[in-house]
Amino acid sequence: MKLLPKLIMYNIINKEITGRWYKSKYKIIRLIGNGGVGEIYLAAHEKRGLVALKISRSMLSITREYDNMKKCEGKNYLPMVYELDDFETHGEAYHFFAMEYIDGYDLSKVMKSDLPLKLKLEIFIIILRIIEDINEEGLIYSDLKHENIMVDSRNLFIRFVDFGSLTPMGGIIKEYTPLYDRYSWKMGDRTADAAYQVFSAAVLLMTLILGYKLRPDKNNILSIRRALVKNNTPEALAELIEKALKGEIKNCRLFYEKLVNVDISVKKQSIKLNALLDSIIAILIFLLGVVLVNLKALTPISLF
Amino acid sequence: MDGDCGIIRQMIIITDGRSNIGINPVEAAAKAKASGITVSAIGIIDGEGRDEKDVMEVEAISKAGGGLSDYCYPRNLSMTLQAMTQKTVNHTLECIVSKQLKTIIGQDMTNIEPKSRMKVVEFIENYGERVDLLYAIVLDTSKSMTNKLELAKSCIIDLMEALSHRRGVSKVALISYPGENSQSAGIACEFTSEISVLKEGLKLLKAGGGTPTGPAILSAMELMLEDEAPAQAHYV
């Protein structure tokens, strides 16, 4: 989104940087991401091999994010985080942490794919369990979005990659993306509560099902419902998403329980389809019968 | 730290172009910094090709003003403005705490081992929520802003709404440039904590004219220094 990534200007690509405190050497390979507080680079470390470095001018946000990731250490839904350090280039001090490099793709690829609904739901349920786990620590993952959720192509694990937005429950949400933000949809404020998280998760699910994003400044909850219906989303699922957006589902645990029990079979349509097929077959048999009768009736005449 | 809670003075410039009238804005930002005000800037990018000098000016202003700079597309303005506000408050506190640490333990924060920084970070975040804030928004209302003005207005109201949740007092003033009757800048709204007052001030704003960014920074600075808060409390 930035016109000039501020670090690229200093051209650290292909340069080697050395951590000021722990003396690790990293050769910067390329820019792989651009977050709210800094940039993420692919780099080569002498012992660890490929790693991702998150680099920023802001000591506060880098230290905060590193600490957030350390708190979740050991969970398999986030990259391993190695070390926090500083380096200097062109007379400016930068702060960074090194983490495991996730080779994969982000969730927008899943959104755009034509995976069957059942599979998309299964992926979403994994994501929902991860969010639930974070919420249980008393934290809200406020900047939930496709770009922050990666599918690791080696083992197909789902990994969350940006931990800068974790906000203690009851606090004020400061990092968000309008599409997933309750306040931008005028459905509530930016207090970090469990229902805020349910809202953002429901938007994520909605975009996964639809395969495209809706703009909160041009749409409302009604238009989401309409878009889902148009998309042939099973009625029960569309209703559940609407409830979640309206704040009627209190937390992600309840959302999960309701979601696994929701009936997504498309009975109505299959009944209609079967009925249609049946009637077509019936008509065909009838016509065949008519033709046969006519043939029998005609045969003696033609013999004459 | 002098005073029981202290006050932070910040100025943010929202612009979509390069200044073309009056004092150099970089010089004006340096003056503001010298009087204890941090100056930051957001550059709005809209599809039309902008030349690099516009971008450089936004960076140069924030550098001289001791603040931060960022660019965004119009649709991201609201979030950028809020993120920027929080970041600059924390950034200012970071500088102040770092100075304080230097007098206490003889070294600043960058000289604390990374592993031990978390305590300081927590302190700053907590303090950032409680400290009183005087915030001057300096809004470019030159002709090129015509199509973006309504959006900028709603973003400013969003920001005020977000600030109202802080634990400390937040007062916002709005300076628009150019001002009316060939003034280089006008005060659309004096320092206030009331969203309704700010809305009234915003209502009257119209786009048109040149881009006297430098003179506008000086006007905002004067307004800020006039405010009844003790003149010595530039720092926490």
Coordinates of C-alpha atoms in Angstrom, one line a residue:
Chain A
M1 CA 0.0 0.0 0.0
K2 CA 2.9 2.3 0.5
L3 CA 4.3 4.4 -2.3
L4 CA 7.8 4.1 -1.2
P5 CA 8.6 1.4 1.3
K6 CA 10.8 3.3 3.7
L7 CA 13.5 0.7 4.0
I8 CA 13.8 -0.2 0.4
M9 CA 14.9 3.3 -0.1
Y10 CA 18.0 2.5 1.8
N11 CA 18.5 -0.5 -0.4
I12 CA 19.3 -3.3 2.0
I13 CA 18.5 -6.0 -0.6
N14 CA 21.5 -8.2 -1.2
K15 CA 23.3 -6.6 1.7
E16 CA 24.4 -8.4 4.9
I17 CA 23.2 -7.0 8.2
T18 CA 24.7 -7.9 11.6
G19 CA 22.7 -7.8 14.8
R20 CA 24.1 -5.3 17.2
W21 CA 23.6 -7.4 20.3
Y22 CA 23.7 -11.1 19.3
K23 CA 26.0 -10.7 16.3
S24 CA 23.9 -12.9 13.9
K25 CA 24.5 -12.2 10.3
Y26 CA 21.7 -12.1 7.8
K27 CA 21.9 -11.7 4.1
I28 CA 18.7 -9.9 2.9
I29 CA 17.2 -11.6 -0.1
R30 CA 13.9 -9.8 -0.9
L31 CA 10.9 -8.0 0.5
I32 CA 8.1 -10.4 1.2
G33 CA 5.6 -8.4 3.1
N34 CA 4.6 -5.0 4.2
G35 CA 2.8 -4.7 7.5
G36 CA 1.4 -1.8 9.4
V37 CA 4.5 -1.4 11.5
G38 CA 7.3 -2.6 9.3
E39 CA 8.4 -4.7 6.5
I40 CA 9.2 -8.4 6.2
Y41 CA 12.2 -9.6 4.4
L42 CA 13.3 -13.0 3.4
A43 CA 16.9 -13.5 4.6
A44 CA 19.5 -16.1 4.8
H45 CA 21.1 -16.9 8.2
E46 CA 24.4 -18.7 8.4
K47 CA 23.0 -21.6 10.6
R48 CA 19.2 -21.5 10.3
G49 CA 19.1 -21.0 6.6
L50 CA 16.1 -19.1 5.3
V51 CA 14.3 -16.9 7.8
A52 CA 11.9 -14.0 7.8
L53 CA 13.0 -10.7 9.3
K54 CA 10.4 -8.2 10.4
I55 CA 12.2 -4.8 10.4
S56 CA 10.9 -1.5 11.7
R57 CA 12.0 1.9 12.9
S58 CA 9.6 1.6 15.8
M59 CA 11.3 -0.2 18.8
L60 CA 8.0 -0.2 20.6
S61 CA 6.0 -2.1 18.0
I62 CA 8.8 -4.6 17.2
T63 CA 9.4 -5.4 20.9
R64 CA 5.6 -5.7 21.5
E65 CA 5.1 -8.1 18.6
Y66 CA 8.1 -10.2 19.5
D67 CA 6.8 -10.4 23.1
N68 CA 3.3 -11.4 21.8
M69 CA 4.8 -14.2 19.7
K70 CA 6.9 -15.4 22.6
K71 CA 3.7 -15.6 24.7
C72 CA 2.2 -18.0 22.1
E73 CA 5.5 -19.9 21.7
G74 CA 5.1 -23.7 21.1
K75 CA 1.7 -23.4 19.4
N76 CA 1.8 -24.7 15.9
Y77 CA -0.2 -21.9 14.4
L78 CA 2.5 -19.3 14.4
P79 CA 6.1 -19.2 13.0
M80 CA 8.9 -19.9 15.5
V81 CA 10.4 -16.7 16.6
Y82 CA 14.2 -16.6 17.1
E83 CA 15.7 -13.4 18.2
L84 CA 15.1 -9.7 18.7
D85 CA 17.9 -7.3 17.8
D86 CA 18.9 -4.0 16.3
F87 CA 21.1 -3.0 13.4
E88 CA 22.2 0.2 11.9
T89 CA 22.4 1.3 8.3
H90 CA 23.0 4.7 6.8
G91 CA 23.2 6.2 10.3
E92 CA 19.7 5.1 11.2
A93 CA 18.8 2.5 13.9
Y94 CA 16.4 -0.3 12.9
H95 CA 14.8 -2.9 15.1
F96 CA 14.0 -6.4 14.0
F97 CA 13.2 -9.9 15.0
A98 CA 13.9 -13.1 13.1
M99 CA 11.3 -15.8 12.7
E100 CA 10.7 -19.0 10.8
Y101 CA 10.1 -18.4 7.1
I102 CA 6.7 -19.8 6.0
D103 CA 6.7 -20.9 2.4
G104 CA 3.2 -20.9 1.3
Y105 CA 0.3 -18.8 0.2
D106 CA -2.2 -16.6 2.1
L107 CA -5.9 -17.2 2.5
S108 CA -6.9 -15.0 -0.4
K109 CA -5.8 -17.8 -2.7
V110 CA -8.2 -20.1 -0.9
M111 CA -10.9 -17.5 -1.2
K112 CA -10.5 -17.1 -4.9
S113 CA -10.3 -20.9 -5.5
D114 CA -13.4 -22.9 -6.3
L115 CA -13.0 -25.3 -3.5
P116 CA -16.3 -26.9 -2.4
L117 CA -18.1 -25.2 0.4
K118 CA -17.5 -28.1 2.7
L119 CA -13.7 -27.8 2.4
K120 CA -13.8 -24.0 2.8
L121 CA -15.8 -24.5 6.0
E122 CA -13.3 -27.0 7.2
I123 CA -10.5 -24.6 6.7
F124 CA -12.4 -21.8 8.4
I125 CA -13.1 -24.1 11.4
I126 CA -9.4 -24.6 11.9
I127 CA -8.9 -20.8 11.8
L128 CA -11.8 -20.4 14.2
R129 CA -10.1 -22.8 16.7
I130 CA -6.9 -20.8 16.5
I131 CA -8.7 -17.6 17.2
E132 CA -10.5 -19.3 20.1
D133 CA -7.2 -20.4 21.5
I134 CA -5.8 -16.8 21.3
N135 CA -9.0 -15.4 22.9
E136 CA -8.7 -17.9 25.7
E137 CA -5.4 -16.2 26.6
G138 CA -7.4 -13.0 27.1
L139 CA -6.3 -11.5 23.8
I140 CA -8.2 -10.3 20.7
Y141 CA -6.5 -10.8 17.3
S142 CA -7.9 -7.5 15.9
D143 CA -6.3 -7.5 12.5
L144 CA -7.7 -10.7 11.3
K145 CA -7.5 -10.8 7.5
H146 CA -6.6 -13.0 4.5
E147 CA -3.1 -11.5 4.2
N148 CA -2.3 -12.5 7.8
I149 CA -3.3 -16.1 7.5
M150 CA -0.9 -18.4 5.6
V151 CA -1.2 -21.9 4.4
D152 CA 2.2 -23.6 4.8
S153 CA 2.7 -25.4 1.6
R154 CA 5.0 -28.0 3.1
N155 CA 2.5 -29.5 5.6
L156 CA -0.7 -27.5 4.9
F157 CA -0.7 -26.1 8.4
I158 CA -2.6 -22.9 8.9
R159 CA -0.3 -20.2 10.3
F160 CA -1.1 -16.7 11.6
V161 CA 1.8 -14.4 10.7
D162 CA 1.2 -11.0 12.2
F163 CA 1.0 -10.7 15.9
G164 CA 1.3 -6.9 16.2
S165 CA -2.5 -6.5 16.6
L166 CA -3.1 -8.6 19.7
T167 CA -5.1 -6.5 22.1
P168 CA -6.0 -7.4 25.7
M169 CA -9.8 -7.9 26.1
G170 CA -11.5 -4.7 27.2
G171 CA -8.8 -2.5 25.5
I172 CA -9.3 -0.4 22.4
I173 CA -8.7 -1.8 18.9
K174 CA -6.0 0.2 17.2
E175 CA -5.0 -2.1 14.3
Y176 CA -7.7 -3.2 12.0
T177 CA -8.7 -3.5 8.3
P178 CA -12.0 -1.8 7.6
L179 CA -13.5 -4.9 5.9
Y180 CA -13.3 -6.9 9.1
D181 CA -13.9 -4.0 11.5
R182 CA -17.2 -3.8 13.3
Y183 CA -17.1 0.0 13.6
S184 CA -16.5 0.5 9.8
W185 CA -19.7 -1.6 9.2
K186 CA -21.5 0.6 11.9
M187 CA -22.3 -2.6 13.9
G188 CA -20.7 -1.5 17.1
D189 CA -17.6 0.1 18.6
R190 CA -13.9 -0.8 18.6
T191 CA -13.7 -2.3 22.0
A192 CA -11.7 -5.5 22.1
D193 CA -14.4 -7.9 23.2
A194 CA -15.2 -11.4 22.2
A195 CA -18.1 -10.3 20.0
Y196 CA -15.8 -8.0 18.0
Q197 CA -13.7 -11.1 17.3
V198 CA -16.8 -13.1 16.2
F199 CA -17.7 -10.2 13.9
S200 CA -14.3 -10.2 12.2
A201 CA -14.3 -14.0 11.9
A202 CA -17.8 -13.9 10.3
V203 CA -16.6 -11.4 7.7
L204 CA -13.7 -13.7 7.0
L205 CA -16.1 -16.7 6.5
M206 CA -18.4 -14.6 4.4
T207 CA -15.5 -13.6 2.0
L208 CA -14.3 -17.2 1.8
I209 CA -17.8 -18.4 0.8
L210 CA -18.4 -15.5 -1.7
G211 CA -15.0 -15.6 -3.2
Y212 CA -14.8 -11.8 -3.2
K213 CA -14.7 -8.9 -0.8
L214 CA -17.4 -6.4 0.0
R215 CA -16.6 -2.8 0.9
P216 CA -18.1 -1.7 4.2
D217 CA -18.6 1.9 3.0
K218 CA -20.8 0.7 0.1
N219 CA -22.6 -2.2 1.7
N220 CA -24.4 -3.2 4.9
I221 CA -25.5 -6.4 6.7
L222 CA -28.5 -6.7 4.4
S223 CA -26.4 -6.6 1.3
I224 CA -24.2 -9.4 2.8
R225 CA -27.2 -11.5 3.4
R226 CA -28.4 -10.8 -0.2
A227 CA -25.0 -11.7 -1.6
L228 CA -24.9 -15.0 0.3
V229 CA -28.4 -15.9 -0.9
K230 CA -27.4 -15.1 -4.5
N231 CA -24.4 -17.3 -4.0
N232 CA -26.7 -20.3 -3.1
T233 CA -25.3 -20.4 0.5
P234 CA -27.3 -22.9 2.6
E235 CA -30.0 -20.9 4.4
A236 CA -28.9 -22.1 7.9
L237 CA -25.3 -21.0 7.2
A238 CA -26.3 -17.6 5.9
E239 CA -28.5 -17.1 9.0
L240 CA -25.6 -18.0 11.3
I241 CA -23.3 -15.5 9.6
E242 CA -25.9 -12.8 10.0
K243 CA -26.3 -13.6 13.7
A244 CA -22.5 -13.4 14.2
L245 CA -22.4 -10.1 12.4
K246 CA -25.2 -8.7 14.5
G247 CA -23.4 -9.6 17.7
E248 CA -25.9 -12.3 18.7
I249 CA -23.1 -14.9 19.1
K250 CA -21.1 -14.0 22.2
N251 CA -17.7 -15.6 21.5
C252 CA -15.8 -17.8 19.0
R253 CA -16.4 -20.9 21.1
L254 CA -20.1 -20.6 20.6
F255 CA -19.6 -19.6 17.0
Y256 CA -17.6 -22.8 16.5
E257 CA -20.2 -25.0 18.2
K258 CA -23.0 -23.6 16.1
L259 CA -21.0 -23.8 12.9
V260 CA -20.1 -27.5 13.3
N261 CA -23.8 -28.3 13.8
V262 CA -25.1 -26.2 10.9
D263 CA -26.8 -28.1 8.2
I264 CA -25.1 -27.3 4.9
S265 CA -26.5 -30.1 2.8
V266 CA -28.3 -28.6 -0.1
K267 CA -31.4 -30.8 0.2
K268 CA -33.9 -28.3 -1.2
Q269 CA -32.0 -27.9 -4.4
S270 CA -31.4 -31.6 -4.8
I271 CA -35.1 -32.3 -4.3
K272 CA -35.9 -29.7 -6.9
L273 CA -33.3 -31.1 -9.3
N274 CA -34.5 -34.7 -8.8
A275 CA -38.1 -33.7 -9.4
L276 CA -37.0 -32.0 -12.5
L277 CA -35.1 -35.0 -13.7
D278 CA -37.9 -37.3 -12.8
S279 CA -40.4 -35.3 -14.8
I280 CA -38.1 -35.1 -17.8
I281 CA -37.7 -38.9 -17.7
A282 CA -41.5 -39.3 -17.3
I283 CA -42.1 -37.1 -20.3
L284 CA -39.6 -39.0 -22.3
I285 CA -41.1 -42.4 -21.4
F286 CA -44.5 -41.0 -22.2
L287 CA -43.4 -39.7 -25.6
L288 CA -41.7 -43.0 -26.4
G289 CA -44.9 -44.7 -25.5
V290 CA -46.9 -42.4 -27.8
V291 CA -44.4 -43.1 -30.6
L292 CA -44.6 -46.8 -30.1
V293 CA -48.4 -46.8 -30.0
N294 CA -48.4 -44.7 -33.2
L295 CA -46.0 -47.0 -34.8
K296 CA -48.2 -50.1 -34.0
A297 CA -51.2 -48.2 -35.2
L298 CA -49.5 -47.0 -38.3
T299 CA -47.8 -50.3 -39.2
P300 CA -50.9 -52.1 -40.6
I301 CA -51.8 -49.1 -42.7
S302 CA -48.3 -48.8 -44.2
L303 CA -48.4 -52.5 -45.0
F304 CA -51.3 -52.0 -47.2
Chain B
M1 CA 8.9 14.0 35.3
D2 CA 7.5 17.4 36.0
G3 CA 3.8 17.8 36.7
D4 CA 1.6 14.9 37.9
C5 CA 0.5 13.7 34.4
G6 CA 2.0 16.0 31.8
I7 CA 0.8 16.9 28.4
I8 CA 1.9 16.0 24.9
R9 CA 1.7 18.4 22.0
Q10 CA 1.3 17.0 18.5
M11 CA 0.6 18.4 15.1
I12 CA -0.4 16.3 12.1
I13 CA -0.5 17.6 8.5
I14 CA -2.8 15.9 6.1
T15 CA -2.0 16.9 2.5
D16 CA -2.1 15.6 -1.1
G17 CA 0.5 17.9 -2.6
R18 CA 3.5 20.1 -2.3
S19 CA 3.5 23.5 -0.6
N20 CA 3.7 26.4 -3.0
I21 CA 3.2 29.5 -0.9
G22 CA 5.1 31.2 2.0
I23 CA 7.8 29.8 4.4
N24 CA 9.3 26.4 3.7
P25 CA 7.3 23.9 5.7
V26 CA 10.4 22.0 6.7
E27 CA 11.7 25.2 8.3
A28 CA 8.3 25.8 10.0
A29 CA 8.3 22.2 11.3
A30 CA 11.7 22.7 12.8
K31 CA 10.5 25.8 14.6
A32 CA 7.5 23.9 16.0
K33 CA 9.8 21.1 17.2
A34 CA 12.0 23.7 18.9
S35 CA 9.0 24.9 20.9
G36 CA 8.2 21.3 22.0
I37 CA 5.6 20.3 19.4
T38 CA 6.1 17.1 17.4
V39 CA 5.1 17.4 13.8
S40 CA 4.0 14.4 11.7
A41 CA 2.6 14.3 8.2
I42 CA 0.4 12.0 6.1
G43 CA 0.5 12.3 2.3
I44 CA -2.7 11.2 0.4
I45 CA -1.9 9.4 -2.8
D46 CA -4.6 9.2 -5.5
G47 CA -4.1 7.5 -8.8
E48 CA -2.9 10.6 -10.6
G49 CA 0.9 10.5 -11.0
R50 CA 2.6 12.4 -8.2
D51 CA 6.2 13.3 -8.5
E52 CA 8.6 12.1 -6.0
K53 CA 9.3 15.6 -4.5
D54 CA 5.8 15.6 -3.0
V55 CA 6.6 12.4 -1.1
M56 CA 10.0 13.8 -0.1
E57 CA 8.4 16.9 1.3
V58 CA 6.1 14.8 3.6
E59 CA 9.2 12.9 4.8
A60 CA 11.3 16.1 5.3
I61 CA 8.5 17.8 7.3
S62 CA 8.2 14.9 9.7
K63 CA 11.9 14.5 10.0
A64 CA 12.4 18.2 10.9
G65 CA 9.4 18.1 13.2
G66 CA 10.6 15.0 15.1
G67 CA 7.5 13.0 14.1
L68 CA 6.6 10.3 11.7
S69 CA 5.3 10.2 8.1
D70 CA 3.2 7.9 6.1
Y71 CA 1.3 7.8 2.7
C72 CA -2.0 6.2 2.0
Y73 CA -4.7 5.9 -0.5
P74 CA -7.9 7.9 0.3
R75 CA -9.8 4.7 1.4
N76 CA -7.2 4.0 4.0
L77 CA -7.0 7.5 5.4
S78 CA -9.1 6.9 8.5
M79 CA -7.0 4.0 9.7
T80 CA -3.7 5.6 8.8
L81 CA -4.7 8.7 10.7
Q82 CA -5.6 6.8 13.8
A83 CA -2.6 4.5 13.7
M84 CA -0.3 7.5 13.1
T85 CA -1.8 9.3 16.1
Q86 CA -1.2 6.5 18.4
K87 CA 2.3 5.9 17.0
T88 CA 3.4 9.5 17.3
V89 CA 2.1 9.8 20.8
N90 CA 4.1 6.6 21.7
H91 CA 7.1 7.8 19.6
T92 CA 7.2 11.1 21.6
L93 CA 6.9 9.2 24.9
E94 CA 9.7 6.9 23.7
C95 CA 11.9 9.8 23.1
I96 CA 11.0 11.4 26.5
V97 CA 11.4 8.1 28.4
S98 CA 14.7 7.5 26.7
K99 CA 16.0 10.9 27.8
Q100 CA 14.8 10.2 31.3
L101 CA 16.5 6.9 31.4
K102 CA 19.7 8.5 30.2
T103 CA 19.6 10.9 33.2
I104 CA 18.8 8.0 35.6
I105 CA 21.0 5.2 34.4
G106 CA 23.3 7.0 32.0
Q107 CA 22.1 5.2 28.9
D108 CA 19.1 5.5 26.6
M109 CA 16.7 2.9 25.6
T110 CA 18.5 1.7 22.6
N111 CA 21.3 0.8 24.9
I112 CA 19.2 -1.6 26.9
E113 CA 19.5 -5.2 25.8
P114 CA 16.5 -6.1 23.6
K115 CA 15.4 -8.9 26.0
S116 CA 15.0 -6.4 28.8
R117 CA 13.0 -3.8 26.9
M118 CA 9.6 -5.2 27.4
K119 CA 9.1 -3.5 30.8
V120 CA 9.9 -0.1 29.3
V121 CA 7.5 -0.8 26.3
E122 CA 4.7 -1.7 28.7
F123 CA 5.3 1.4 30.7
I124 CA 5.2 3.6 27.6
E125 CA 2.0 2.0 26.2
N126 CA 0.3 2.4 29.5
Y127 CA 1.4 5.9 29.9
G128 CA 0.4 6.8 26.3
E129 CA -3.2 6.0 27.2
R130 CA -3.2 8.2 30.3
V131 CA -1.2 11.3 29.2
D132 CA -3.1 14.4 28.2
L133 CA -3.0 15.2 24.5
L134 CA -3.2 18.5 22.6
Y135 CA -3.6 17.6 19.0
A136 CA -3.6 20.0 16.1
I137 CA -4.8 18.7 12.8
V138 CA -3.5 20.8 9.9
L139 CA -5.7 20.0 6.9
D140 CA -4.9 20.8 3.3
T141 CA -8.0 22.3 1.8
S142 CA -6.4 23.5 -1.5
K143 CA -8.1 23.0 -4.8
S144 CA -6.7 19.5 -5.4
M145 CA -8.4 18.3 -2.2
T146 CA -11.9 19.0 -3.6
N147 CA -12.8 15.3 -4.2
K148 CA -11.2 14.1 -0.9
L149 CA -12.4 16.8 1.5
E150 CA -15.6 15.0 2.6
L151 CA -13.7 11.8 3.2
A152 CA -11.0 13.7 5.2
K153 CA -13.8 15.2 7.3
S154 CA -15.2 11.9 8.2
C155 CA -11.8 10.5 9.0
I156 CA -11.2 13.4 11.4
I157 CA -14.5 12.6 13.2
D158 CA -13.5 8.9 13.4
L159 CA -10.2 9.9 15.0
M160 CA -12.0 12.1 17.5
E161 CA -14.3 9.2 18.4
A162 CA -11.3 6.9 18.8
L163 CA -9.5 9.5 21.0
S164 CA -12.5 9.9 23.2
H165 CA -11.9 6.3 24.5
R166 CA -8.4 7.3 25.8
R167 CA -8.0 7.5 29.6
G168 CA -6.2 10.9 29.4
V169 CA -7.8 14.1 28.2
S170 CA -7.6 14.6 24.4
K171 CA -8.2 18.0 22.9
V172 CA -8.2 18.4 19.1
A173 CA -8.0 21.6 17.1
L174 CA -8.4 21.9 13.3
I175 CA -6.4 24.3 11.2
S176 CA -7.2 24.4 7.5
Y177 CA -5.1 26.0 4.7
P178 CA -5.5 28.1 2.8
G179 CA -7.8 30.2 5.1
E180 CA -10.6 32.5 4.0
N181 CA -10.1 36.0 2.6
S182 CA -6.6 35.2 1.3
Q183 CA -5.3 34.3 4.8
S184 CA -2.7 31.6 4.6
A185 CA -4.5 29.5 7.2
G186 CA -7.7 29.5 9.2
I187 CA -8.8 28.0 12.5
A188 CA -11.7 25.8 11.7
C189 CA -12.0 24.7 15.3
E190 CA -10.2 25.7 18.5
F191 CA -9.0 23.0 20.9
T192 CA -12.0 21.0 22.1
S193 CA -12.9 17.6 23.5
E194 CA -16.4 17.8 22.1
I195 CA -17.1 15.9 18.8
S196 CA -20.1 18.2 18.2
V197 CA -17.9 21.3 18.3
L198 CA -15.4 19.7 15.9
K199 CA -18.3 18.7 13.5
E200 CA -19.6 22.3 13.4
G201 CA -16.1 23.5 12.5
L202 CA -15.7 20.8 9.8
K203 CA -19.1 21.7 8.2
L204 CA -17.9 25.1 7.0
L205 CA -14.7 23.9 5.2
K206 CA -14.5 24.1 1.5
A207 CA -11.7 23.3 -0.9
G208 CA -10.0 25.8 -3.1
G209 CA -6.8 27.9 -3.5
G210 CA -3.1 27.2 -3.1
T211 CA -1.0 25.1 -0.6
P212 CA 0.7 27.3 2.0
T213 CA 1.8 24.4 4.2
G214 CA 4.6 26.3 5.9
P215 CA 2.5 29.3 7.1
A216 CA -0.2 26.8 8.3
I217 CA 2.3 25.0 10.5
L218 CA 3.2 28.3 12.1
S219 CA -0.5 29.2 12.7
A220 CA -1.1 25.8 14.3
M221 CA 2.0 26.3 16.5
E222 CA 0.8 29.7 17.7
L223 CA -2.6 28.3 18.5
M224 CA -1.1 25.5 20.4
L225 CA 1.3 27.7 22.5
E226 CA -1.6 30.0 23.3
D227 CA -3.6 27.2 25.0
E228 CA -3.9 27.8 28.7
A229 CA -1.8 24.7 29.6
P230 CA 1.4 25.7 31.4
A231 CA 4.0 26.7 28.8
Q232 CA 6.7 24.7 30.5
A233 CA 5.0 21.4 30.2
H234 CA 6.2 20.6 26.7
Y235 CA 7.4 17.4 28.1
V236 CA 5.8 14.9 30.3

